[in-house]
PDB file of C-alpha atoms in Angstrom:
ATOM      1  CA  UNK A 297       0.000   0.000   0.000  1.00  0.00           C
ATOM      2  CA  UNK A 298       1.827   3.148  -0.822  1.00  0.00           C
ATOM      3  CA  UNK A 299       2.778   5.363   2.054  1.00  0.00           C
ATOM      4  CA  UNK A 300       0.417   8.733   1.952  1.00  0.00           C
ATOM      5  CA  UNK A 301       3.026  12.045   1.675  1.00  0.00           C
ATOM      6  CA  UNK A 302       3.242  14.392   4.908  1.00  0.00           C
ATOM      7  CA  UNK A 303       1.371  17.373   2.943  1.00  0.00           C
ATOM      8  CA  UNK A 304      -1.474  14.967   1.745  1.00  0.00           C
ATOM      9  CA  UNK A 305      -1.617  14.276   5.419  1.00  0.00           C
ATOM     10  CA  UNK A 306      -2.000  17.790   6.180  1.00  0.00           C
ATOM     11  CA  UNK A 307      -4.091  18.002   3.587  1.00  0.00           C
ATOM     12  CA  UNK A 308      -6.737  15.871   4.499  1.00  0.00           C
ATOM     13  CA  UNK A 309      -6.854  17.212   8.255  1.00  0.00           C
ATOM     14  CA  UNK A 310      -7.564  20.595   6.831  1.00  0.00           C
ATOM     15  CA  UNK A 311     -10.423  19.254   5.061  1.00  0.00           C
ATOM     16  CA  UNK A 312     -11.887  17.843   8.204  1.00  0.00           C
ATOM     17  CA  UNK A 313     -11.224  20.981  10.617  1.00  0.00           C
ATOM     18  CA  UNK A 314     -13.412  23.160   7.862  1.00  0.00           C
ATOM     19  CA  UNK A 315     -15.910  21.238   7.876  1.00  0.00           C
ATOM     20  CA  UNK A 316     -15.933  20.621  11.628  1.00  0.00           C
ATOM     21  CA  UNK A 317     -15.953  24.698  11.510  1.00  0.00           C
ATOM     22  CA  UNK A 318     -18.596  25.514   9.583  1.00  0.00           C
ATOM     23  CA  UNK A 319     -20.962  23.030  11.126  1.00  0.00           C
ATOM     24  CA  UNK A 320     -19.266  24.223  14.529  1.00  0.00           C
ATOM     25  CA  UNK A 321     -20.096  27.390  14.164  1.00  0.00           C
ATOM     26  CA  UNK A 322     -23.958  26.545  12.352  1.00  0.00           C
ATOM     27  CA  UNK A 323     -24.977  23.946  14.963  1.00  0.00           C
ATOM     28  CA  UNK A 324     -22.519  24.534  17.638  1.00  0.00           C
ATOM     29  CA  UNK A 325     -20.187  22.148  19.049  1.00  0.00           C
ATOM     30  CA  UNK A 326     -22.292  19.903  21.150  1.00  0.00           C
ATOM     31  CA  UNK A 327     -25.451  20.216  18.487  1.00  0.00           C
ATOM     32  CA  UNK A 328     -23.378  18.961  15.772  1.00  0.00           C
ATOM     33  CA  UNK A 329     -22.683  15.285  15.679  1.00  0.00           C
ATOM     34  CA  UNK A 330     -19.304  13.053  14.163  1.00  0.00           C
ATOM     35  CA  UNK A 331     -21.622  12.291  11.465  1.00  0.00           C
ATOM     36  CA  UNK A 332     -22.984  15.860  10.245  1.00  0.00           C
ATOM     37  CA  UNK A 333     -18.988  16.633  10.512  1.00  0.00           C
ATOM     38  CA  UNK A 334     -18.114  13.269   8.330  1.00  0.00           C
ATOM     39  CA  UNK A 335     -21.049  14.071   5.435  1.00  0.00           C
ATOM     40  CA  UNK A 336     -19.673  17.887   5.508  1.00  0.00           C
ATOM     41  CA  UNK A 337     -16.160  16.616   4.850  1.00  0.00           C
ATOM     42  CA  UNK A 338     -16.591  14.163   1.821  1.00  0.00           C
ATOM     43  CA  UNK A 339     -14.586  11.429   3.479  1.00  0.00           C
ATOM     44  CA  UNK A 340     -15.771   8.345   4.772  1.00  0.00           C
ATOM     45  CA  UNK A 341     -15.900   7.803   8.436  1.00  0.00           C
ATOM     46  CA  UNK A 342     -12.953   5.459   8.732  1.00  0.00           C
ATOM     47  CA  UNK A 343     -10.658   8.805   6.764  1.00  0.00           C
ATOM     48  CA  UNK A 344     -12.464  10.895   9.839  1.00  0.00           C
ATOM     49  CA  UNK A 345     -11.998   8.618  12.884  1.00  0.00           C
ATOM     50  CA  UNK A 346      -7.941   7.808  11.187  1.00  0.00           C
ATOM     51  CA  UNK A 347      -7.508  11.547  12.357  1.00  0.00           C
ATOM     52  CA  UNK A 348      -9.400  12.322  14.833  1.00  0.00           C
ATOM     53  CA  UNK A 349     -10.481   9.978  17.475  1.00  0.00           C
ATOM     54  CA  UNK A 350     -13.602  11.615  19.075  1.00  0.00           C
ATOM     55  CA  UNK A 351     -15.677  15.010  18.491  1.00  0.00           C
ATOM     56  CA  UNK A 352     -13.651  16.502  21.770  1.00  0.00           C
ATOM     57  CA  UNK A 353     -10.702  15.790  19.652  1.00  0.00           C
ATOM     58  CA  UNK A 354     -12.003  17.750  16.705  1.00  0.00           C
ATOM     59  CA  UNK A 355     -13.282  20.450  19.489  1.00  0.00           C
ATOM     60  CA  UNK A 356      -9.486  20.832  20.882  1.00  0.00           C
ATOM     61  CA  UNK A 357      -8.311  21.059  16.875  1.00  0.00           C
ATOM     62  CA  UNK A 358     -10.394  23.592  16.462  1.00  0.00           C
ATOM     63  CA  UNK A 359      -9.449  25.519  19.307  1.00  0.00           C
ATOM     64  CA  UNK A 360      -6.135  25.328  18.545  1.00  0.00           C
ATOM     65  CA  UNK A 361      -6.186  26.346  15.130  1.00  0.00           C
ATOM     66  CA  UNK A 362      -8.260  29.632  15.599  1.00  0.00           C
ATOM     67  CA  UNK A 363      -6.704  30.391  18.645  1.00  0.00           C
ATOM     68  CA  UNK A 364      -3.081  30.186  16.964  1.00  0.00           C
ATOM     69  CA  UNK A 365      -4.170  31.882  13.916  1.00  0.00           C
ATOM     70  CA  UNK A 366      -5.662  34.629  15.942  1.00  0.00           C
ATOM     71  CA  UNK A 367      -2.730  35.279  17.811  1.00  0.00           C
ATOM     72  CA  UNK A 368      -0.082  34.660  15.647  1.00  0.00           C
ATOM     73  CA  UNK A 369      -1.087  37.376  13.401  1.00  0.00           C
ATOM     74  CA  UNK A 370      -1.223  39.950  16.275  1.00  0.00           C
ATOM     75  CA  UNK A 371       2.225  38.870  17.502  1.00  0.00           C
ATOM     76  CA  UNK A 372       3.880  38.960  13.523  1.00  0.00           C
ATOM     77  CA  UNK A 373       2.314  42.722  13.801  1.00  0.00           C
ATOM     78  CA  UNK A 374       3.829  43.914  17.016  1.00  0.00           C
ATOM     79  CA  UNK A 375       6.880  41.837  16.780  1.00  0.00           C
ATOM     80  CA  UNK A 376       9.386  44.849  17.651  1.00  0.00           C
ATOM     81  CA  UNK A 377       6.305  46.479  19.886  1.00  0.00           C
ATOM     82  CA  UNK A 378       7.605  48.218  23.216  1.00  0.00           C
ATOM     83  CA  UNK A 379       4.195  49.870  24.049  1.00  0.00           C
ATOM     84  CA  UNK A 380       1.926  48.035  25.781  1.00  0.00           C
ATOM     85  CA  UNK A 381      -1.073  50.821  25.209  1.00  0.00           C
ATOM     86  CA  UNK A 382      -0.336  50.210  21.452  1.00  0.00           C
ATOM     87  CA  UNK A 383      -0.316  46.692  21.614  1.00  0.00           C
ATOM     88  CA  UNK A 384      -3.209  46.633  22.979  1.00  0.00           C
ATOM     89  CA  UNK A 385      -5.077  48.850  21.159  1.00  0.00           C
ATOM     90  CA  UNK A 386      -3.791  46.547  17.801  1.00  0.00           C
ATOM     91  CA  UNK A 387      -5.446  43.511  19.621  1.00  0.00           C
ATOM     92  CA  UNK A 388      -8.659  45.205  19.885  1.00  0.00           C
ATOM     93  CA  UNK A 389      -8.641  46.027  16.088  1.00  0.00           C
ATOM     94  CA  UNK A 390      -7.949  42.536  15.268  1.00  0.00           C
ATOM     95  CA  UNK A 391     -10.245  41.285  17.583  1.00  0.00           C
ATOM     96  CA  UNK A 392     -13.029  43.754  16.114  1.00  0.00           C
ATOM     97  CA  UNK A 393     -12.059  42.905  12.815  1.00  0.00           C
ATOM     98  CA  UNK A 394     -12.598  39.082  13.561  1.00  0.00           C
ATOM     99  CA  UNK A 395     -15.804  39.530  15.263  1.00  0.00           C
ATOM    100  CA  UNK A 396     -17.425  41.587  12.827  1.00  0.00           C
ATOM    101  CA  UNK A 397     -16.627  39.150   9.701  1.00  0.00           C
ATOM    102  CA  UNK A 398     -19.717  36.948   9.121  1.00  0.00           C
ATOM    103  CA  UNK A 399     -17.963  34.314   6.691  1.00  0.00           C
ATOM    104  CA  UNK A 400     -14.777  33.692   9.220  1.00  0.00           C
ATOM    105  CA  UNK A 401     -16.313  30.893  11.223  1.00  0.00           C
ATOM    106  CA  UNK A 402     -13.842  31.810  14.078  1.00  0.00           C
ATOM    107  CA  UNK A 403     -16.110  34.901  15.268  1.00  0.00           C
ATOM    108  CA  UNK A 404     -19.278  32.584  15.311  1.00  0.00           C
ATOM    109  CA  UNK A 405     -17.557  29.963  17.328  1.00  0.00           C
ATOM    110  CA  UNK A 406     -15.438  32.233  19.669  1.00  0.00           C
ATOM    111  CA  UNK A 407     -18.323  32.339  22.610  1.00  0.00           C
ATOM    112  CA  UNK A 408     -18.144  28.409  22.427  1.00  0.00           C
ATOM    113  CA  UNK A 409     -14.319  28.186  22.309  1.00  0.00           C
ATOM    114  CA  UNK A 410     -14.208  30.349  25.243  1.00  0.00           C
ATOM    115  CA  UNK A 411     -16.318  27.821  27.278  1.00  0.00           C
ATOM    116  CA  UNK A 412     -15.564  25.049  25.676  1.00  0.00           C
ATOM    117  CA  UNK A 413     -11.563  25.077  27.457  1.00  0.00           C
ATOM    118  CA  UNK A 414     -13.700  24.767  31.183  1.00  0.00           C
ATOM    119  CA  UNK A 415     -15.268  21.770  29.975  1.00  0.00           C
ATOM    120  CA  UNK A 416     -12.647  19.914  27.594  1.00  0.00           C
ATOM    121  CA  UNK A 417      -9.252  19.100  29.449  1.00  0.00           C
ATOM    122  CA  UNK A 418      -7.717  18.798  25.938  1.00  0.00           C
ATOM    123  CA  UNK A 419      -9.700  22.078  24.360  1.00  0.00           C
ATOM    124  CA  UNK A 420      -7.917  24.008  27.910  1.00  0.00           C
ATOM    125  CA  UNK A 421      -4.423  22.439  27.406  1.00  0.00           C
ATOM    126  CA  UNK A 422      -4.662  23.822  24.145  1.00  0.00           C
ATOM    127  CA  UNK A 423      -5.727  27.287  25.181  1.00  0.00           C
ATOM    128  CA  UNK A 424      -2.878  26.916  27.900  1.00  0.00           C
ATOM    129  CA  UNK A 425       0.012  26.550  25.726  1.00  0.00           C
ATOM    130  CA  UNK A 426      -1.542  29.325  22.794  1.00  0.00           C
ATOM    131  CA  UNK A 427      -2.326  31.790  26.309  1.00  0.00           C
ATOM    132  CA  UNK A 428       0.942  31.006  27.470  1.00  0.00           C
ATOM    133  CA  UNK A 429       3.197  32.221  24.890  1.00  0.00           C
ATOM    134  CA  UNK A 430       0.596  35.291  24.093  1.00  0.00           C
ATOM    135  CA  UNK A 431       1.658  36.253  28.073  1.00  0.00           C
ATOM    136  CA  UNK A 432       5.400  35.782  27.438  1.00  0.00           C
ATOM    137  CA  UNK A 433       4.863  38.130  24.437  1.00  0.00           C
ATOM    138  CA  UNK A 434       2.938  40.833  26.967  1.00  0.00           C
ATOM    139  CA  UNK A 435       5.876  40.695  29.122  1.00  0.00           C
ATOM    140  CA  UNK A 436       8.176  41.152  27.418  1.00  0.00           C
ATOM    141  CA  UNK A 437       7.043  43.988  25.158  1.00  0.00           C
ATOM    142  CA  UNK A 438       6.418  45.825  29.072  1.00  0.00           C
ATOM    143  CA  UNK A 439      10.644  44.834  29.664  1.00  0.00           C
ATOM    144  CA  UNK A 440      10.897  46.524  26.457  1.00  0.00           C
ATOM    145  CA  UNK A 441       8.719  49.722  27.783  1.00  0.00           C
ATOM    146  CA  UNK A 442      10.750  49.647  30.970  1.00  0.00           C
ATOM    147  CA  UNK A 443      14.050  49.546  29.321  1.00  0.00           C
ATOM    148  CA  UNK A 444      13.408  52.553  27.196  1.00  0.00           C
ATOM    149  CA  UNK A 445      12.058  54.544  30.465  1.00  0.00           C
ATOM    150  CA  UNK A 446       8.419  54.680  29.062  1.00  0.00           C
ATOM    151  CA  UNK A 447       7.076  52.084  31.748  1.00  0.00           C
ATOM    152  CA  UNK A 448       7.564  52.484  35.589  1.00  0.00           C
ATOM    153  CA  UNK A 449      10.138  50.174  36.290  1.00  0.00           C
ATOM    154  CA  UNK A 450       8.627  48.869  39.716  1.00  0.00           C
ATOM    155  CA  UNK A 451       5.728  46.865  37.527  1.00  0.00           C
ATOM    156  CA  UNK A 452       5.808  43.374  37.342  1.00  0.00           C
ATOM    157  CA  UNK A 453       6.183  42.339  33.399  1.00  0.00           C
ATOM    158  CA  UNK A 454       4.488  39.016  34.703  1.00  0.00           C
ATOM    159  CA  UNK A 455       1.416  40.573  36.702  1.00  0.00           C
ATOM    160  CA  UNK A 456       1.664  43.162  33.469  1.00  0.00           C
ATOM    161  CA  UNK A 457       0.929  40.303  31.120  1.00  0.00           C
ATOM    162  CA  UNK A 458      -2.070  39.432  32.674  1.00  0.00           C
ATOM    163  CA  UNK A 459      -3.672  42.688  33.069  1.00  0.00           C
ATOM    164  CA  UNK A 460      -2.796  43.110  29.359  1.00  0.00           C
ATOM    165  CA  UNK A 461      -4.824  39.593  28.102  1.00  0.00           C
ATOM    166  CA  UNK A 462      -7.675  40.736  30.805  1.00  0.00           C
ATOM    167  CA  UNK A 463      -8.183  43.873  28.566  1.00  0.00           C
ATOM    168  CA  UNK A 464      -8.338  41.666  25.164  1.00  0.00           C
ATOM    169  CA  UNK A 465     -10.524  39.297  26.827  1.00  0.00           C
ATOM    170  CA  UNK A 466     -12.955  42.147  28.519  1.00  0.00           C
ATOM    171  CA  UNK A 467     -13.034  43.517  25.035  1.00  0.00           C
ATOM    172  CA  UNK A 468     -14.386  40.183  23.386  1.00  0.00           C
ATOM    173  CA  UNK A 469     -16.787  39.526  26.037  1.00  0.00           C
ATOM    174  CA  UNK A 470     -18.486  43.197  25.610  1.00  0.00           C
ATOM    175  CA  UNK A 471     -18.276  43.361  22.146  1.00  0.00           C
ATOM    176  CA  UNK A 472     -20.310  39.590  21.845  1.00  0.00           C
ATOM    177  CA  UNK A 473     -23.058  40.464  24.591  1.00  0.00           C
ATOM    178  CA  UNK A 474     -23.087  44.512  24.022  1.00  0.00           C
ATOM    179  CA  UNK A 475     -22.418  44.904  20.400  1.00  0.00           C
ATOM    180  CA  UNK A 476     -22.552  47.971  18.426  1.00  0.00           C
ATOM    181  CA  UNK A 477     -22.514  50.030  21.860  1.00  0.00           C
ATOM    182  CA  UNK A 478     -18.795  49.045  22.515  1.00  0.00           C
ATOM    183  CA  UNK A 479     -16.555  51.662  19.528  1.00  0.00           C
ATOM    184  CA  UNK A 480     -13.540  49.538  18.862  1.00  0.00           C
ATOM    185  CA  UNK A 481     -11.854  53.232  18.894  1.00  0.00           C
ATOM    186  CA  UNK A 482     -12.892  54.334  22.002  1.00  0.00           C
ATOM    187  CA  UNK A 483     -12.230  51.273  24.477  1.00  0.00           C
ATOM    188  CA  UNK A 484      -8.647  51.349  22.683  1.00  0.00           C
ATOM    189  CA  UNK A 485      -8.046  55.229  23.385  1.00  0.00           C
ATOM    190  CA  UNK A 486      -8.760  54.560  26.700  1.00  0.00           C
ATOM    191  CA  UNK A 487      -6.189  51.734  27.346  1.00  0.00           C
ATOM    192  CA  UNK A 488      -4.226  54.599  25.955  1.00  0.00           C
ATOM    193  CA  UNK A 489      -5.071  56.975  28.366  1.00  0.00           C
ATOM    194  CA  UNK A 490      -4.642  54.694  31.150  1.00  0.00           C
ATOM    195  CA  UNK A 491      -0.968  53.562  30.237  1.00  0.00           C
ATOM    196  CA  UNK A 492       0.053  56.937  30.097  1.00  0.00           C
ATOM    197  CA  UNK A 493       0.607  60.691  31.654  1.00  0.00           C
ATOM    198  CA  UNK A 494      -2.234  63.007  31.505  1.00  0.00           C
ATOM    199  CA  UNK A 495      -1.089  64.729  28.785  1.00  0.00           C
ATOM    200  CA  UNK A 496       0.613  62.506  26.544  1.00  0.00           C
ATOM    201  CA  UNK A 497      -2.641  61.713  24.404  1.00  0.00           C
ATOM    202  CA  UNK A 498      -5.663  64.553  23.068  1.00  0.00           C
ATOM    203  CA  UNK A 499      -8.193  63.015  22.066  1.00  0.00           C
ATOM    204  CA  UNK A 500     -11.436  63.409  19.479  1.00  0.00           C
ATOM    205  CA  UNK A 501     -14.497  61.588  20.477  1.00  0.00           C
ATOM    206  CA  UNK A 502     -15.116  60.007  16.661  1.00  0.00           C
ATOM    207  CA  UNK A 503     -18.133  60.796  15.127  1.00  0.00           C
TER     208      UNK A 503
END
């Protein structure tokens, strides 16, 4: 039997984490069952079950590949960031961006991926590893701040780090239950405002 190549591999697992997303993110995870996901795929259920195991499997994919992609593309934007307002402020965008876009399954399925990781040990491993290097980013773009003087130098990058995601994740959370009354513009001026001296920013209330 000849031996399947590495990118066919890859391949075929991308086939079966889009269609896992867009039934995900129709039926929701626990609504949607192995075989809605196999008939949305176009692969029988033994090419399915060769990659993935179980629907929690699929589930922990999923939130690893959204979750990656998500934050990936914020850190490959701020790579040489030292200013943790801006930084910020560039997560909301992308955030906004992501949650606004109706055809990117991610901002359907982002409320279930964010309480999925309390129910699935694998989903939260995941989300541990993806959260963990997001926080080592935060920190050290604050040990950049503090280097260049622009950051009180008594603040804990660590405890920093935290605050930081806490902002991100207060953003999602406001923007999915309160909607068009949170402006992108104006929750990230105000992370502004509160990272620096009074007078460092002026500010324009957009219209």
């Amino acid at each position: 039997m000849p031996k399947v190549s590495e990118d066919r591999l890859m391949e075929r697992r991308d086939q079966i984490l889009q269609a896992a997303a867009r039934c995900f993110a129709q039926e929701g995870f626990h609504a949607t069952s192995m075989a809605e996901i196999i008939a949305e795929s176009g692969l029988s259920a033994g090419s399915v079950y060769r990659y993935y195991k179980s629907k929690d499997e699929l589930i922990a994919a999923i939130v690893e590949r959204y979750m990656s992609s998500l934050i990936a593309d914020f850190m490959h934007s701020n790579q040489n960031s030292a200013d943790p307002a801006e930084a910020i402020a560039s997560a909301i965008k992308l955030l906004s961006e992501r949650i606004d876009d109706g055809t990117e399954p991610f901002s359907r399925m982002l409320p279930q991926i964010l309480s999925e990781v309390m129910r699935n040990p694998t989903a939260r491993e995941q989300a541990q590893k993806v959260y963990g290097a997001l926080l080592d980013f935060f920190a050290e773009i604050v040990r950049r701040a503090q280097a260049r003087g622009n950051l009180r130098a008594d603040l804990d990058p660590v405890g920093a780090s935290r605050v930081m995601l806490s902002l991100g994740q207060g953003f999602i959370l406001q923007k999915m239950i309160l909607q068009e009354q949170v402006q992108p513009e104006v929750y990230a001026h105000t992370v502004r405002r509160l990272f620096s001296s009074p007078d460092m920013y002026h500010y324009k209330h957009p219209v």
